[in-house]
CSV table of C-alpha atoms and ligand atoms in Angstrom, one decimal:
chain,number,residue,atom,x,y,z
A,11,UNK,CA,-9.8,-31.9,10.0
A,12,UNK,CA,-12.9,-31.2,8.5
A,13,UNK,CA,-14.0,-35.2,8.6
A,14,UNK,CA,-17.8,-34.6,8.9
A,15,UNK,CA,-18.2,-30.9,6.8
A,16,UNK,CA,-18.9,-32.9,3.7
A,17,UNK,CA,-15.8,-31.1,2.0
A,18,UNK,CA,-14.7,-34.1,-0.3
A,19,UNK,CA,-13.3,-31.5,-2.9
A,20,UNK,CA,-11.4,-29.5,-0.4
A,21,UNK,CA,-8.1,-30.5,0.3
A,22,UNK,CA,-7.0,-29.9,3.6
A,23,UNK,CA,-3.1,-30.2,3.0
A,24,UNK,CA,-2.3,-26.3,2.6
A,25,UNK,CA,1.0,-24.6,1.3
A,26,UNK,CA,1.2,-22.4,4.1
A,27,UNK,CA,2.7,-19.1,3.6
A,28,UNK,CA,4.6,-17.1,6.2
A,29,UNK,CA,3.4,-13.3,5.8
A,30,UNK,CA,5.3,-10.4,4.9
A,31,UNK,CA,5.9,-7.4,7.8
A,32,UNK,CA,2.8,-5.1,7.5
A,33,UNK,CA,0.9,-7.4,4.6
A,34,UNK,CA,-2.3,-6.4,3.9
A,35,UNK,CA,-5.1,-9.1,4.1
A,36,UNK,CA,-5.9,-8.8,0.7
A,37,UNK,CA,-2.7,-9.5,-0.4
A,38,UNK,CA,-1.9,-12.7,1.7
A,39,UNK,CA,-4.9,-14.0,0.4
A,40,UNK,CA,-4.2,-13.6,-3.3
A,41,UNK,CA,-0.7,-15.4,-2.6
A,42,UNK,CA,-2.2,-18.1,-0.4
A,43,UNK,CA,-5.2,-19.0,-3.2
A,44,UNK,CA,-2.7,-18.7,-6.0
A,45,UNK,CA,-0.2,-21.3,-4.3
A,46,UNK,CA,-2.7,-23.6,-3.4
A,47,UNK,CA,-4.7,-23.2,-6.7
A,48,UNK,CA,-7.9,-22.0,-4.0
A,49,UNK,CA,-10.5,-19.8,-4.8
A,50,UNK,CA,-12.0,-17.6,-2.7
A,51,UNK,CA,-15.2,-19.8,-2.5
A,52,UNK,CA,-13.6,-23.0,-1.7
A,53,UNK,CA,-11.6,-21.7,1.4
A,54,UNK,CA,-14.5,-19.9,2.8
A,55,UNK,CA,-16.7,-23.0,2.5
A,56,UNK,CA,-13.6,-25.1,4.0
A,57,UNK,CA,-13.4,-23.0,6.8
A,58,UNK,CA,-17.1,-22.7,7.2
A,59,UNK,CA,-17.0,-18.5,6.9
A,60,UNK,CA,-18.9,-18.6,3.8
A,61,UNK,CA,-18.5,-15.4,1.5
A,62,UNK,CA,-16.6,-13.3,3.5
A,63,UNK,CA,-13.0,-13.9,2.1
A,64,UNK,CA,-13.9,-12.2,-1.8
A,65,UNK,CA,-15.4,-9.1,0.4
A,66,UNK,CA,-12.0,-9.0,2.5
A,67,UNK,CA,-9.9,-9.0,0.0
A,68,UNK,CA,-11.6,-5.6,-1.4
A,69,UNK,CA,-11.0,-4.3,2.2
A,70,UNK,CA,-14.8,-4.5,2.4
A,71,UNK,CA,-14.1,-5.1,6.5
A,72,UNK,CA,-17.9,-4.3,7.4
A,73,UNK,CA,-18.9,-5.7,9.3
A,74,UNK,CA,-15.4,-6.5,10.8
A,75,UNK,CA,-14.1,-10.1,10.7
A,76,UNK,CA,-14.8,-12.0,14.2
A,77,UNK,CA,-12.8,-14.2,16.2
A,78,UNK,CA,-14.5,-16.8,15.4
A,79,UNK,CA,-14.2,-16.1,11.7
A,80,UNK,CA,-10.4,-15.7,12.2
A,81,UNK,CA,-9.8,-18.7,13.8
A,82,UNK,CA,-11.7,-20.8,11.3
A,83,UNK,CA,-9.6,-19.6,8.7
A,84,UNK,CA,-6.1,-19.4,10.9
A,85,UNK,CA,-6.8,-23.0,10.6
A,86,UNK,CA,-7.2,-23.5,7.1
A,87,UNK,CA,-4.5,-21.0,6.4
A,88,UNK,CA,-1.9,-22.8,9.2
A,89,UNK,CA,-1.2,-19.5,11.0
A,90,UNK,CA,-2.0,-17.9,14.1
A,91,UNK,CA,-5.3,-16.1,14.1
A,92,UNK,CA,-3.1,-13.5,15.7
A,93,UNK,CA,-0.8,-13.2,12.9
A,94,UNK,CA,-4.4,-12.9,10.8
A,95,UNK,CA,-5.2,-10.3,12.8
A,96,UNK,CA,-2.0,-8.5,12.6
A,97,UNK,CA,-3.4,-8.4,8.5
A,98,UNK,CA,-6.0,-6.1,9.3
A,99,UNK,CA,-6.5,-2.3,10.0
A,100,UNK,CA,-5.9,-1.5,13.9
A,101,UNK,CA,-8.4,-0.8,16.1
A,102,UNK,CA,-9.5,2.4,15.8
A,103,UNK,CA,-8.0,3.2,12.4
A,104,UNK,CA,-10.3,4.1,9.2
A,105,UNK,CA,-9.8,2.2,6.0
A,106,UNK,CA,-10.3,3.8,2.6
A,107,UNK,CA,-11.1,0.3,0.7
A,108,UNK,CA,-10.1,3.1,-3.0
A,109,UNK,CA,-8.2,3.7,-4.3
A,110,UNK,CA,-5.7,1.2,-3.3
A,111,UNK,CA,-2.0,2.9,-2.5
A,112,UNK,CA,1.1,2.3,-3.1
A,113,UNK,CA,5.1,3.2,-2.1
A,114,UNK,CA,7.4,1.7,-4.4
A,115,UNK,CA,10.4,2.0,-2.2
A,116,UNK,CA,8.5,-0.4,0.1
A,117,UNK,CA,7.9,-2.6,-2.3
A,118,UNK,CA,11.2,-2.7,-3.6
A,119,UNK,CA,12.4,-4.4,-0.4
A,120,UNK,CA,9.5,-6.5,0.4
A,121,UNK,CA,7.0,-7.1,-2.2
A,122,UNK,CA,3.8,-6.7,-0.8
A,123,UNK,CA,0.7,-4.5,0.1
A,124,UNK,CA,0.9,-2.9,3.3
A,125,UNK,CA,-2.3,-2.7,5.3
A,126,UNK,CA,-1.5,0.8,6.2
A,127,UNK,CA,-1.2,2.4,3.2
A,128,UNK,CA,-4.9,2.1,3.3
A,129,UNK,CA,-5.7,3.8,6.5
A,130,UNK,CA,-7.8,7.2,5.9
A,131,UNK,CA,-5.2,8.9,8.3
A,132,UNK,CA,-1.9,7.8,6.5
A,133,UNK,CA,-1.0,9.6,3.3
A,134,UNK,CA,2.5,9.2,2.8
A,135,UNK,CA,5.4,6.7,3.9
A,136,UNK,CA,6.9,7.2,7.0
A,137,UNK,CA,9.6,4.9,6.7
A,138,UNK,CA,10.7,6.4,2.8
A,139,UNK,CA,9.2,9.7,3.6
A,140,UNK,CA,7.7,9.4,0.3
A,141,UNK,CA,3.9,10.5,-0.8
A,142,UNK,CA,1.7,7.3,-1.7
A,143,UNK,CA,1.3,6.5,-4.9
A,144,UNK,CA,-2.9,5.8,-5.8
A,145,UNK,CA,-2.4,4.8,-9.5
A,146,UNK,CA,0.0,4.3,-11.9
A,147,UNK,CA,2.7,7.2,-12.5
A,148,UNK,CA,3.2,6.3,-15.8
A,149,UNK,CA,-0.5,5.4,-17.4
A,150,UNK,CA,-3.0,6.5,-14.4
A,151,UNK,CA,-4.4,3.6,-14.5
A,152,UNK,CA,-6.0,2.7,-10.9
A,153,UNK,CA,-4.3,-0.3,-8.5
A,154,UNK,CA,-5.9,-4.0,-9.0
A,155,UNK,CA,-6.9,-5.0,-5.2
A,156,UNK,CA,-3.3,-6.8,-4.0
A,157,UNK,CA,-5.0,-9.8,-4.1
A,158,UNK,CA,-4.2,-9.2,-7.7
A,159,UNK,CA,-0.6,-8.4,-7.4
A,160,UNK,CA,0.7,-11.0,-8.8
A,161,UNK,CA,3.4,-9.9,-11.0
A,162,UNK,CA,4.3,-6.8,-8.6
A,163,UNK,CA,3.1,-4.7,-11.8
A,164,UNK,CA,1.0,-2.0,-13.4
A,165,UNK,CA,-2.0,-4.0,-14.8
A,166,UNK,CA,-2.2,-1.9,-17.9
A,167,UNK,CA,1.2,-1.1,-18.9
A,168,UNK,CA,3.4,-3.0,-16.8
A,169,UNK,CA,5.4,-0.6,-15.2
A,170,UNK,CA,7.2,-2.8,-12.4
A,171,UNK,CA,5.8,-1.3,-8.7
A,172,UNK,CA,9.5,-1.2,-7.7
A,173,UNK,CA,10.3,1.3,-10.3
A,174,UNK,CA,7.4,3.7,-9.4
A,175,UNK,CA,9.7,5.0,-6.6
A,176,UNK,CA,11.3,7.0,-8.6
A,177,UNK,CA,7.9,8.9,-9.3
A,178,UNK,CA,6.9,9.7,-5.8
A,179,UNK,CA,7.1,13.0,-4.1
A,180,UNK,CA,8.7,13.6,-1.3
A,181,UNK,CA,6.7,13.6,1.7
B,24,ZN,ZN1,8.0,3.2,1.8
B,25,ZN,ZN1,0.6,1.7,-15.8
């Protein structure tokens, strides 16, 4: 793979990671850069996409990924460019890139970032019937981008996403 790109400081042997149900893009990146000690650089050059990858994982999607773009980094990742897909906002849905949102009862039982909770139309959780959390309950302080989530808690005061369930409204 790769033999004639000129890539002698990428290497192409990837821990692949299978995604969560719903995950966001931006958080399957964080956790497929942070196994493979990857930056966001490096993979976009390896999978010839350039500087795309730092602006997906702020859910800057605009202009929208491309096949082609998808592909090239299904490869590098070792997925399906479908399952990549599946990472992204439907067709026809809105994003709201900010604030970042949150349910805690979802992430109690699979700790990720869904892609959904950041649809302009969705507000709540369907599955918890629970209002979205957009910062922290307990110090306001604003979501990190999920490709930041890597200890599942509040940046600032540490408040463990799992435990913020107990601070959202009913839906
Ligand atoms: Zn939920
Ligand atoms: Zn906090």
């Amino acid at each position: 793979m790769n033999e004639d790109s000129g890539l002698y400081d990428f290497d192409p042997w990837c821990i692949a990671l299978e995604p969560f149900e719903g995950e966001s893009i931006s958080h399957y990146l964080g956790r497929v850069e942070r196994a493979n000690e990857w930056t966001s650089y490096l993979v976009g050059k390896a999978a010839g996409i350039g500087s795309v990858i730092a602006r997906w994982k702020r859910f800057h999607l605009n202009p929208f990924p491309t096949q082609v773009q998808l592909e090239a980094l299904a490869h590098i990742l070792e997925i399906s460019p479908d399952r990549l897909s599946e990472m992204l906002p439907k067709l026809g849905e809105s994003m709201k890139p900010k604030p970042i949102r949150l349910c805690g009862a979802c992430f109690a039982e699979v700790p990720c970032h869904k892609i959904e909770w950041q649809y302009q139309s969705v507000w709540k959780c369907d599955r918890h019937n629970l209002k979205l959390l957009s910062k922290c309950p307990n110090c306001e302080a604003m979501f990190k981008i999920p490709a930041l989530w890597e200890h599942g808690r509040c940046s600032r005061c540490h408040m463990l996403f799992k435990q913020m369930q107990d601070f959202q409204k009913a839906g």
